[in-house]
Amino acid sequence: MGEEGTEGTVHLLCLAASSGVPLFCRSCRGGAPARQQLPFSVIGSLNGVHMFGQNLEVQLSSARTEDTTVVWKSFHDSITLIVLSSEEGASELRLERLLQMVFGAMVLLVGLEELTNIRNVERLKKELRASYCLIDSFLGDSELIGDLTQCVDCVVPPEGSVLQEALSGFAEAAGTAFGSLVVSGRVVAATESWWRLGTPEAVLLPWLVGSLPPQAARDYPVYLPHGSPTVPHRLLTLTLLPGLELCLLCGPRPPLSQLDPQSLLLSIVVASCVPSTSWSLPRTSHQSRGQQRTRWRKQPRGPRCQEPATWCLGPRSRAQAGGWWLCRWARGGCCCCCLPSVPPTRFGAWPPTLCRPSARSSDPCASATHADTAVSVSLFIRSQ
Amino acid sequence: MSSLETRLHKKMRIAIMKIGDVEPEWLDSVQKNGELFYLELSEGEEESLLPETPTVNHVRFSENEIIIEEDDYKEGKKYEPKLQRFTKILKSKSLLPKRHSKKSSNGNEPVSILKHQSNQKTGVVVQQRYKDVTIYVNPKKLTVTKAKEHLKLLEVLVGIIHQTKWSWKKSGKQSSGERLVVHGLLPGGSAMKSGQILIGDVLVAVNDVDVTSENIERVLSCIPGPMQVKLTFENAYAVKKETTQPRQKKAQSNTNDLVKLLWGEEVEGIQQNILNTPHIVMYLTLQLDSETSKEEQEILYHCPVSDASQKLKSVRGIFLTLCDMLENVTGTQVTSSSLLLNGKQIHVAYWKESDKLLLIGLPAEKVPLPQLRNMIEDVVQTLKFMYGSLDSAFCQVENVPRLDHFFSLFFQRALHPAKLHSGTSLSAQQYDASSAVLLDGLPGVRWLTLPREIKMELDTALNDLETADFAELSEDYYDMRRLYTILGSSLFYKGYLICSHLPKDDLIDIAVYCRHYCLLPLAAKQRIGQLVIWREVFPRHHLQPSTDSNTEVFQEPEGRYFLLIVGLKHYMLCVLLESGGCASKAIGNPGPDCIYVDQVKTTLQQLGGIDCRISEQLTASPSPCLSCADWFLTGSHEKLDSLTTSPILSRLPGTSKVATSPTCRRILFGDYSLKARKPSPSRSSGGSDNGCEGGEGIGLSPHTTPDAIWKQRESRGSDGSEESGALLKVTKKKVSLPNPFHLGNLKKNLSEKDLEIYNTMKLTSGPENTLFHYVALETVQGIFITPTHEEVAQLSGSIHPQLIKNFHQCCLSIRAIFQKTLVEEKKKALNRGDHSSSTNSVSSLNPVKEHGVLFECSPEKWTDQRKAPPVMAYWVVGRLFLHPKLQELYVCFHDSVTEIAIEMAFKLFFGLTL
């Protein structure tokens, strides 16, 4: 299979750890979802080899062939996720993060309770179908890199403060502290409380909104993998402009129907200060094979080997990611990802920085950073 | 035919024996299969070791085991030709302390030793333990040789040479005296004339008085006048038989000795420590016949046997399954996997060949994955070089102890790299340990660039050896076919390759072998008194089946290859020999041939003279000079004054290093970066000093002036640049109108050539030297250059060692990316061959040619709470060159200047030839 095409193939397998029953398999070839699946015997032996080790107290975590990487990860002793990727530059670090995101997505839509206590496998299978759309967007060629950085993808609007104020007012009126404006999976503005959401859901919610088919309004039950993995919340979305969506996270109230008039008001504000055309961010062509350099900043220790961020950029291969960033930079819209401990008050601050909560990785070089709390990275590319 | 040849050889050797005197001491260590690993420490080293010295120090001659063994199973066959290769040996005249024997040999007709031996041969059957020999002794002779008072009576009277080595004396003190082994016979002596005393015999009694080395002189001095003396000898054969059993044991303990030797005294603790670390090597077969369901039948070899490794062994099912399944699914072979064992991450590397699987597992904290991949490749390469194939290495029972030794060395090296270099200074130790991560995996040998004159001398010496024109010692002289053709040789000095006449593949094979047996660090510390290694090898370069069917093309002869390594002090000379082809075919398992060993040794001794010139080069090689990271930290002014002179200074010709260093250092330190940093008073004043003093201050700083000139040029080129620091202001003024006075003065002090030298030595482009470290790999010739230990030791600092460690780890990762790139390039080239049109693929961005990482660092212990610690930023940049030939360059430099790797590489690689 590996030699059939130059584009890589990603297979994601989800199995019930105790019984070994496959819950779902998703495949992706060359960035687009594919029908082709692994044969059942292969799935069985991939799982079997992991289980065999576990019985002997040896956890198999990854394996590599010349062009493929396989990563195993089991969650809560009930779900085993296996990813097999022949995409070029697929590092273990990236695949491990991918599995974390996938599990987060499963919790987001099904709830942790269902996943840890599997009573009816068939029913769980059906429920998990809801998450396919989101999971496929992780596997495929997405423009977002939040899955990798574990940070929220953002767009910095020209009139950030105006939007922020309008949004806060609106959310307050609706009786919730969690509100955000999302453009194709990227956060434009959000309330203070929204930024304090835990890592998986802060990334997952905008991503989910971006991956769902366009609709005028939604009322979606979600579990928050970090905040409340067992009790569902409601995610309300309203499309203000084509591509621009308002998201609210709330309890049983308010009902969706009450939101309409106020949101109209907000949309006027939005429309007045931002021309609608600038909301779409086109993908860039990869112009150059420039030299890559990674800026890696770390304080205040002595020199240590770090894993540079370019190595984990995965299928949106390093250069591609570089070009992409550059483009956004050139257009004046920068991307900024934050973690909860750093409130994003300085939108538009330069240079754009990525904050990573920790460098948890299998890379031995990176293990040195394990104890560090915050590491900031900025990527750039010299593209002449 | 072959018997005729060997007989001729025998004749020749007999003739040679006439000149020779004493058997080489390594002869005992030759193993049954002809292999030899003989290591004798230098005297200084021996002193520091335990009183119980390794067996190699015992100089005892007796017929080799191999002969006796062969007698046993080749009853009918004549063994004599075999024998003579071991016994007819001569010692290089110059090697041993001069003895009068040589002088006297000219005068009277010597009696051939061989004759006695053939006599003895007939007596093999009727073996007695003791024999009495009556000889005529004339003490009056003593008066003639009165001048040589120091001579022993045993030699002078009886004509028996008993060599009391230094170490023997030491051990002799404890016992009542050393056994009197006959090491040689004095030509013309009465012992030789008797024809019954053999080398290896032990003198036990004189006229029924028991003698040892203690009392022999006294006993002999009691002989009043010319008379017949009865000497009682213990038969050499009997001695032999007695010691056969213990010797085999010793050969094994020998292997431990090497480990002990290299890792020093605390080896016991380390070994315990190692046993607790999970690590394993396994050789498994994938093909099982289900009928014999024996437990663990798939394991052909595994090592070590410890509890921690037991776990890894028990999960071999995982490895086998992965190997089989992933290959089916992905179509490519599995290379590695990672697993968690007791919370520790373990990487396991795979090497599959036909239906066998080699696995090496090591903890991730000790060995990063890219390094492990390099290591398993190296192991496979070495084993193939030593045994021909993995199968022949692992599947033969007699190899098991050798493999155990091999892998115990391997794991020691992998798990305790720093300890290997114990005994050297701490900085060198750190440097070695941190650089081993990268350098051990490079397909090259560390190269030391030497000036042309020295190079010439070395080349000539090696050429002389390679022609194998040994005058009367050579086979040609006796009209015989040669035993071996010398394919090439390479010379190491203190672990650096300084001269090589070998093809790249052979060179790397040999280098990897030496690396595995830790020979290079041994040589670096002059721990070698004498080293002789001999073994059959299987160089891949020569053994590849030729793909070209054209008969015009040179075909490799179907010969056998032997590696001979001779070490002497800091030198190590590796010679690759071929038998078959032009030379005669090798039969059986030939041991080392003494003529060849001696010739190599002689070559090394010839080179003894230029020893000091080479070590001079080591300390001040013309490679680019380096800066120390600590100089760039703004917070460490006080450290500056304690710094030693920078390498730049020491290398500029004709400089006085004394008063000038501070100025230069300041200039070096002059901040060029655009970052707003507080210029320290000392720095700015130093800078302006230099600028203003252009005229008068020349006496003070003759060698800083090229720096100034450089700066002038620089500022001329880039007018608008915003260099800070006072020193450039001065030169900027002179941009339009260069001061003739200034230049005139300069000319007095510096010729153009010096300037050139300085410019080529400086690798970085800015006004000051910002280069911290570099590694340049030239894969065509199989060499790499990197700063020498001495150079690094000069740059002592608190941050610098850390920086170097970081550099190497980072380079390892960068190199892994490059290797992936190379594989993809190759694949692409193949695809292009298939269908040339489809070149424009999605992955057009792929070939990574340059990869750089910027690091920032600050001093670890920063006591000042009020101020933030100073920060220094530096780049680690790797660059891959595909054209015109494959080269890799890794540099580490300060952030203040933008460097273009191609330029640096050009400077580095220029003139770098074998």
mmCIF file of N, CA and C in Angstrom, chain B residues 371-457:
data_model
loop_
_atom_site.group_PDB
_atom_site.id
_atom_site.type_symbol
_atom_site.label_atom_id
_atom_site.label_comp_id
_atom_site.label_asym_id
_atom_site.label_seq_id
_atom_site.Cartn_x
_atom_site.Cartn_y
_atom_site.Cartn_z
ATOM 1 N N GLN B 371 20.476 7.895 17.010
ATOM 2 C CA GLN B 371 21.779 7.307 17.324
ATOM 3 C C GLN B 371 21.701 5.788 17.321
ATOM 4 N N LEU B 372 20.605 5.272 17.849
ATOM 5 C CA LEU B 372 20.446 3.821 17.892
ATOM 6 C C LEU B 372 20.418 3.244 16.483
ATOM 7 N N ARG B 373 19.759 3.971 15.602
ATOM 8 C CA ARG B 373 19.706 3.497 14.217
ATOM 9 C C ARG B 373 21.100 3.442 13.614
ATOM 10 N N ASN B 374 21.890 4.468 13.890
ATOM 11 C CA ASN B 374 23.268 4.461 13.408
ATOM 12 C C ASN B 374 24.045 3.313 14.034
ATOM 13 N N MET B 375 23.755 3.070 15.305
ATOM 14 C CA MET B 375 24.526 2.053 16.015
ATOM 15 C C MET B 375 24.272 0.661 15.451
ATOM 16 N N ILE B 376 23.023 0.373 15.173
ATOM 17 C CA ILE B 376 22.756 -0.985 14.693
ATOM 18 C C ILE B 376 23.375 -1.164 13.316
ATOM 19 N N GLU B 377 23.380 -0.091 12.549
ATOM 20 C CA GLU B 377 24.034 -0.168 11.249
ATOM 21 C C GLU B 377 25.515 -0.458 11.417
ATOM 22 N N ASP B 378 26.110 0.221 12.387
ATOM 23 C CA ASP B 378 27.530 0.028 12.642
ATOM 24 C C ASP B 378 27.816 -1.391 13.104
ATOM 25 N N VAL B 379 26.955 -1.893 13.976
ATOM 26 C CA VAL B 379 27.156 -3.246 14.478
ATOM 27 C C VAL B 379 27.110 -4.235 13.323
ATOM 28 N N VAL B 380 26.124 -4.069 12.467
ATOM 29 C CA VAL B 380 25.995 -4.988 11.345
ATOM 30 C C VAL B 380 27.212 -4.882 10.443
ATOM 31 N N GLN B 381 27.627 -3.664 10.214
ATOM 32 C CA GLN B 381 28.786 -3.458 9.348
ATOM 33 C C GLN B 381 30.032 -4.115 9.943
ATOM 34 N N THR B 382 30.213 -3.923 11.229
ATOM 35 C CA THR B 382 31.408 -4.488 11.860
ATOM 36 C C THR B 382 31.362 -6.004 11.852
ATOM 37 N N LEU B 383 30.198 -6.554 12.185
ATOM 38 C CA LEU B 383 30.111 -8.011 12.234
ATOM 39 C C LEU B 383 30.334 -8.607 10.851
ATOM 40 N N LYS B 384 29.820 -7.921 9.853
ATOM 41 C CA LYS B 384 30.028 -8.433 8.504
ATOM 42 C C LYS B 384 31.485 -8.327 8.114
ATOM 43 N N PHE B 385 32.104 -7.269 8.577
ATOM 44 C CA PHE B 385 33.522 -7.079 8.281
ATOM 45 C C PHE B 385 34.352 -8.166 8.973
ATOM 46 N N MET B 386 33.924 -8.546 10.160
ATOM 47 C CA MET B 386 34.699 -9.519 10.915
ATOM 48 C C MET B 386 34.392 -10.958 10.527
ATOM 49 N N TYR B 387 33.132 -11.211 10.212
ATOM 50 C CA TYR B 387 32.754 -12.610 10.014
ATOM 51 C C TYR B 387 32.178 -12.901 8.627
ATOM 52 N N GLY B 388 32.049 -11.914 7.825
ATOM 53 C CA GLY B 388 31.542 -12.155 6.485
ATOM 54 C C GLY B 388 30.065 -11.938 6.373
ATOM 55 N N SER B 389 29.296 -12.496 7.272
ATOM 56 C CA SER B 389 27.861 -12.268 7.258
ATOM 57 C C SER B 389 27.333 -12.409 8.678
ATOM 58 N N LEU B 390 26.130 -11.944 8.873
ATOM 59 C CA LEU B 390 25.550 -12.043 10.206
ATOM 60 C C LEU B 390 25.368 -13.504 10.597
ATOM 61 N N ASP B 391 24.979 -14.300 9.619
ATOM 62 C CA ASP B 391 24.752 -15.711 9.917
ATOM 63 C C ASP B 391 26.015 -16.378 10.430
ATOM 64 N N SER B 392 27.109 -16.116 9.739
ATOM 65 C CA SER B 392 28.338 -16.784 10.169
ATOM 66 C C SER B 392 28.825 -16.220 11.492
ATOM 67 N N ALA B 393 28.415 -15.003 11.805
ATOM 68 C CA ALA B 393 28.817 -14.443 13.095
ATOM 69 C C ALA B 393 28.026 -15.074 14.228
ATOM 70 N N PHE B 394 26.727 -15.202 14.024
ATOM 71 C CA PHE B 394 25.875 -15.594 15.140
ATOM 72 C C PHE B 394 25.638 -17.098 15.227
ATOM 73 N N CYS B 395 25.747 -17.777 14.114
ATOM 74 C CA CYS B 395 25.294 -19.160 14.119
ATOM 75 C C CYS B 395 26.406 -20.157 14.409
ATOM 76 N N GLN B 396 27.611 -19.690 14.682
ATOM 77 C CA GLN B 396 28.665 -20.636 14.999
ATOM 78 C C GLN B 396 28.938 -20.599 16.489
ATOM 79 N N VAL B 397 28.986 -21.779 17.033
ATOM 80 C CA VAL B 397 29.045 -21.874 18.488
ATOM 81 C C VAL B 397 30.319 -21.242 19.032
ATOM 82 N N GLU B 398 31.412 -21.417 18.296
ATOM 83 C CA GLU B 398 32.680 -20.933 18.855
ATOM 84 C C GLU B 398 32.743 -19.414 18.878
ATOM 85 N N ASN B 399 31.819 -18.793 18.167
ATOM 86 C CA ASN B 399 31.833 -17.333 18.164
ATOM 87 C C ASN B 399 31.153 -16.733 19.382
ATOM 88 N N VAL B 400 30.419 -17.547 20.107
ATOM 89 C CA VAL B 400 29.593 -16.993 21.181
ATOM 90 C C VAL B 400 30.391 -16.180 22.195
ATOM 91 N N PRO B 401 31.493 -16.732 22.737
ATOM 92 C CA PRO B 401 32.244 -15.890 23.683
ATOM 93 C C PRO B 401 32.770 -14.612 23.046
ATOM 94 N N ARG B 402 33.146 -14.693 21.793
ATOM 95 C CA ARG B 402 33.644 -13.483 21.118
ATOM 96 C C ARG B 402 32.538 -12.456 20.981
ATOM 97 N N LEU B 403 31.349 -12.946 20.649
ATOM 98 C CA LEU B 403 30.234 -12.009 20.523
ATOM 99 C C LEU B 403 29.881 -11.423 21.874
ATOM 100 N N ASP B 404 29.953 -12.256 22.895
ATOM 101 C CA ASP B 404 29.679 -11.728 24.238
ATOM 102 C C ASP B 404 30.614 -10.576 24.550
ATOM 103 N N HIS B 405 31.853 -10.776 24.216
ATOM 104 C CA HIS B 405 32.834 -9.718 24.432
ATOM 105 C C HIS B 405 32.502 -8.499 23.592
ATOM 106 N N PHE B 406 32.214 -8.757 22.344
ATOM 107 C CA PHE B 406 31.884 -7.682 21.411
ATOM 108 C C PHE B 406 30.730 -6.841 21.945
ATOM 109 N N PHE B 407 29.683 -7.519 22.403
ATOM 110 C CA PHE B 407 28.512 -6.759 22.824
ATOM 111 C C PHE B 407 28.677 -6.168 24.216
ATOM 112 N N SER B 408 29.512 -6.799 25.029
ATOM 113 C CA SER B 408 29.726 -6.156 26.332
ATOM 114 C C SER B 408 30.470 -4.845 26.122
ATOM 115 N N LEU B 409 31.398 -4.836 25.198
ATOM 116 C CA LEU B 409 32.068 -3.580 24.847
ATOM 117 C C LEU B 409 31.066 -2.589 24.270
ATOM 118 N N PHE B 410 30.226 -3.114 23.403
ATOM 119 C CA PHE B 410 29.234 -2.260 22.736
ATOM 120 C C PHE B 410 28.312 -1.585 23.743
ATOM 121 N N PHE B 411 27.818 -2.366 24.698
ATOM 122 C CA PHE B 411 26.887 -1.784 25.661
ATOM 123 C C PHE B 411 27.610 -0.843 26.618
ATOM 124 N N GLN B 412 28.825 -1.201 26.962
ATOM 125 C CA GLN B 412 29.592 -0.287 27.807
ATOM 126 C C GLN B 412 29.725 1.050 27.116
ATOM 127 N N ARG B 413 30.026 0.993 25.848
ATOM 128 C CA ARG B 413 30.212 2.228 25.101
ATOM 129 C C ARG B 413 28.914 3.021 25.014
ATOM 130 N N ALA B 414 27.826 2.288 24.819
ATOM 131 C CA ALA B 414 26.549 2.969 24.630
ATOM 132 C C ALA B 414 26.030 3.564 25.932
ATOM 133 N N LEU B 415 26.233 2.836 27.024
ATOM 134 C CA LEU B 415 25.610 3.270 28.258
ATOM 135 C C LEU B 415 26.515 4.152 29.099
ATOM 136 N N HIS B 416 27.799 4.026 28.905
ATOM 137 C CA HIS B 416 28.709 4.853 29.709
ATOM 138 C C HIS B 416 29.768 5.496 28.830
ATOM 139 N N PRO B 417 29.325 6.339 27.933
ATOM 140 C CA PRO B 417 30.302 6.911 27.011
ATOM 141 C C PRO B 417 31.361 7.745 27.721
ATOM 142 N N ALA B 418 30.989 8.393 28.811
ATOM 143 C CA ALA B 418 31.942 9.300 29.451
ATOM 144 C C ALA B 418 33.055 8.522 30.137
ATOM 145 N N LYS B 419 32.683 7.356 30.673
ATOM 146 C CA LYS B 419 33.661 6.601 31.442
ATOM 147 C C LYS B 419 34.761 6.029 30.573
ATOM 148 N N LEU B 420 34.447 5.890 29.313
ATOM 149 C CA LEU B 420 35.422 5.309 28.401
ATOM 150 C C LEU B 420 36.691 6.130 28.400
ATOM 151 N N HIS B 421 36.526 7.409 28.558
ATOM 152 C CA HIS B 421 37.678 8.285 28.421
ATOM 153 C C HIS B 421 38.225 8.690 29.782
ATOM 154 N N SER B 422 37.938 7.894 30.765
ATOM 155 C CA SER B 422 38.437 8.226 32.085
ATOM 156 C C SER B 422 39.952 8.257 32.033
ATOM 157 N N GLY B 423 40.496 9.134 32.810
ATOM 158 C CA GLY B 423 41.943 9.251 32.786
ATOM 159 C C GLY B 423 42.380 10.509 32.071
ATOM 160 N N THR B 424 41.607 10.928 31.098
ATOM 161 C CA THR B 424 41.943 12.193 30.465
ATOM 162 C C THR B 424 41.343 13.316 31.299
ATOM 163 N N SER B 425 41.620 14.511 30.873
ATOM 164 C CA SER B 425 41.114 15.650 31.626
ATOM 165 C C SER B 425 39.591 15.702 31.516
ATOM 166 N N LEU B 426 39.005 16.418 32.438
ATOM 167 C CA LEU B 426 37.557 16.433 32.509
ATOM 168 C C LEU B 426 36.937 17.032 31.256
ATOM 169 N N SER B 427 37.547 18.088 30.772
ATOM 170 C CA SER B 427 36.962 18.765 29.616
ATOM 171 C C SER B 427 37.022 17.848 28.394
ATOM 172 N N ALA B 428 38.153 17.195 28.237
ATOM 173 C CA ALA B 428 38.289 16.303 27.090
ATOM 174 C C ALA B 428 37.299 15.156 27.199
ATOM 175 N N GLN B 429 37.107 14.702 28.432
ATOM 176 C CA GLN B 429 36.175 13.620 28.677
ATOM 177 C C GLN B 429 34.765 14.028 28.275
ATOM 178 N N GLN B 430 34.414 15.231 28.698
ATOM 179 C CA GLN B 430 33.080 15.735 28.359
ATOM 180 C C GLN B 430 32.933 15.875 26.855
ATOM 181 N N TYR B 431 33.958 16.405 26.260
ATOM 182 C CA TYR B 431 33.915 16.639 24.819
ATOM 183 C C TYR B 431 33.750 15.322 24.089
ATOM 184 N N ASP B 432 34.512 14.340 24.521
ATOM 185 C CA ASP B 432 34.431 13.035 23.881
ATOM 186 C C ASP B 432 33.041 12.442 24.013
ATOM 187 N N ALA B 433 32.544 12.519 25.235
ATOM 188 C CA ALA B 433 31.259 11.887 25.496
ATOM 189 C C ALA B 433 30.155 12.572 24.717
ATOM 190 N N SER B 434 30.204 13.894 24.680
ATOM 191 C CA SER B 434 29.111 14.587 24.015
ATOM 192 C C SER B 434 29.231 14.479 22.507
ATOM 193 N N SER B 435 30.449 14.403 22.020
ATOM 194 C CA SER B 435 30.581 14.347 20.571
ATOM 195 C C SER B 435 30.356 12.941 20.035
ATOM 196 N N ALA B 436 30.507 11.961 20.916
ATOM 197 C CA ALA B 436 30.347 10.580 20.449
ATOM 198 C C ALA B 436 28.954 10.342 19.894
ATOM 199 N N VAL B 437 27.982 11.074 20.439
ATOM 200 C CA VAL B 437 26.598 10.925 19.990
ATOM 201 C C VAL B 437 26.514 11.094 18.485
ATOM 202 N N LEU B 438 27.187 12.099 17.994
ATOM 203 C CA LEU B 438 27.107 12.383 16.564
ATOM 204 C C LEU B 438 28.230 11.678 15.808
ATOM 205 N N LEU B 439 29.440 11.837 16.307
ATOM 206 C CA LEU B 439 30.598 11.461 15.505
ATOM 207 C C LEU B 439 30.687 9.958 15.303
ATOM 208 N N ASP B 440 30.238 9.183 16.294
ATOM 209 C CA ASP B 440 30.314 7.734 16.138
ATOM 210 C C ASP B 440 29.406 7.238 15.025
ATOM 211 N N GLY B 441 28.412 8.022 14.698
ATOM 212 C CA GLY B 441 27.496 7.570 13.660
ATOM 213 C C GLY B 441 27.860 8.053 12.277
ATOM 214 N N LEU B 442 28.825 8.928 12.181
ATOM 215 C CA LEU B 442 29.150 9.484 10.869
ATOM 216 C C LEU B 442 29.915 8.459 10.040
ATOM 217 N N PRO B 443 29.618 8.396 8.761
ATOM 218 C CA PRO B 443 30.375 7.464 7.918
ATOM 219 C C PRO B 443 31.713 8.071 7.541
ATOM 220 N N GLY B 444 32.533 8.252 8.506
ATOM 221 C CA GLY B 444 33.826 8.856 8.212
ATOM 222 C C GLY B 444 34.760 8.689 9.376
ATOM 223 N N VAL B 445 35.974 9.109 9.167
ATOM 224 C CA VAL B 445 37.004 8.994 10.182
ATOM 225 C C VAL B 445 37.488 10.394 10.482
ATOM 226 N N ARG B 446 37.785 10.621 11.729
ATOM 227 C CA ARG B 446 38.258 11.930 12.127
ATOM 228 C C ARG B 446 39.613 12.205 11.494
ATOM 229 N N TRP B 447 39.691 13.311 10.840
ATOM 230 C CA TRP B 447 40.855 13.609 10.025
ATOM 231 C C TRP B 447 41.616 14.765 10.632
ATOM 232 N N LEU B 448 42.917 14.667 10.574
ATOM 233 C CA LEU B 448 43.752 15.777 11.032
ATOM 234 C C LEU B 448 44.520 16.297 9.824
ATOM 235 N N THR B 449 44.305 17.542 9.513
ATOM 236 C CA THR B 449 44.990 18.121 8.365
ATOM 237 C C THR B 449 46.421 18.449 8.762
ATOM 238 N N LEU B 450 47.337 17.997 7.942
ATOM 239 C CA LEU B 450 48.746 18.205 8.248
ATOM 240 C C LEU B 450 49.382 19.033 7.140
ATOM 241 N N PRO B 451 50.446 19.734 7.468
ATOM 242 C CA PRO B 451 51.152 20.466 6.415
ATOM 243 C C PRO B 451 51.759 19.517 5.397
ATOM 244 N N ARG B 452 52.049 20.072 4.263
ATOM 245 C CA ARG B 452 52.434 19.225 3.143
ATOM 246 C C ARG B 452 53.696 18.410 3.416
ATOM 247 N N GLU B 453 54.654 19.016 4.107
ATOM 248 C CA GLU B 453 55.935 18.315 4.301
ATOM 249 C C GLU B 453 55.711 17.041 5.110
ATOM 250 N N ILE B 454 54.959 17.189 6.182
ATOM 251 C CA ILE B 454 54.717 16.017 7.026
ATOM 252 C C ILE B 454 53.928 14.978 6.253
ATOM 253 N N LYS B 455 52.960 15.481 5.531
ATOM 254 C CA LYS B 455 52.096 14.591 4.750
ATOM 255 C C LYS B 455 52.949 13.770 3.789
ATOM 256 N N MET B 456 53.883 14.462 3.143
ATOM 257 C CA MET B 456 54.782 13.799 2.205
ATOM 258 C C MET B 456 55.527 12.672 2.899
ATOM 259 N N GLU B 457 56.054 12.989 4.043
ATOM 260 C CA GLU B 457 56.843 12.002 4.761
ATOM 261 C C GLU B 457 56.012 10.772 5.084
#
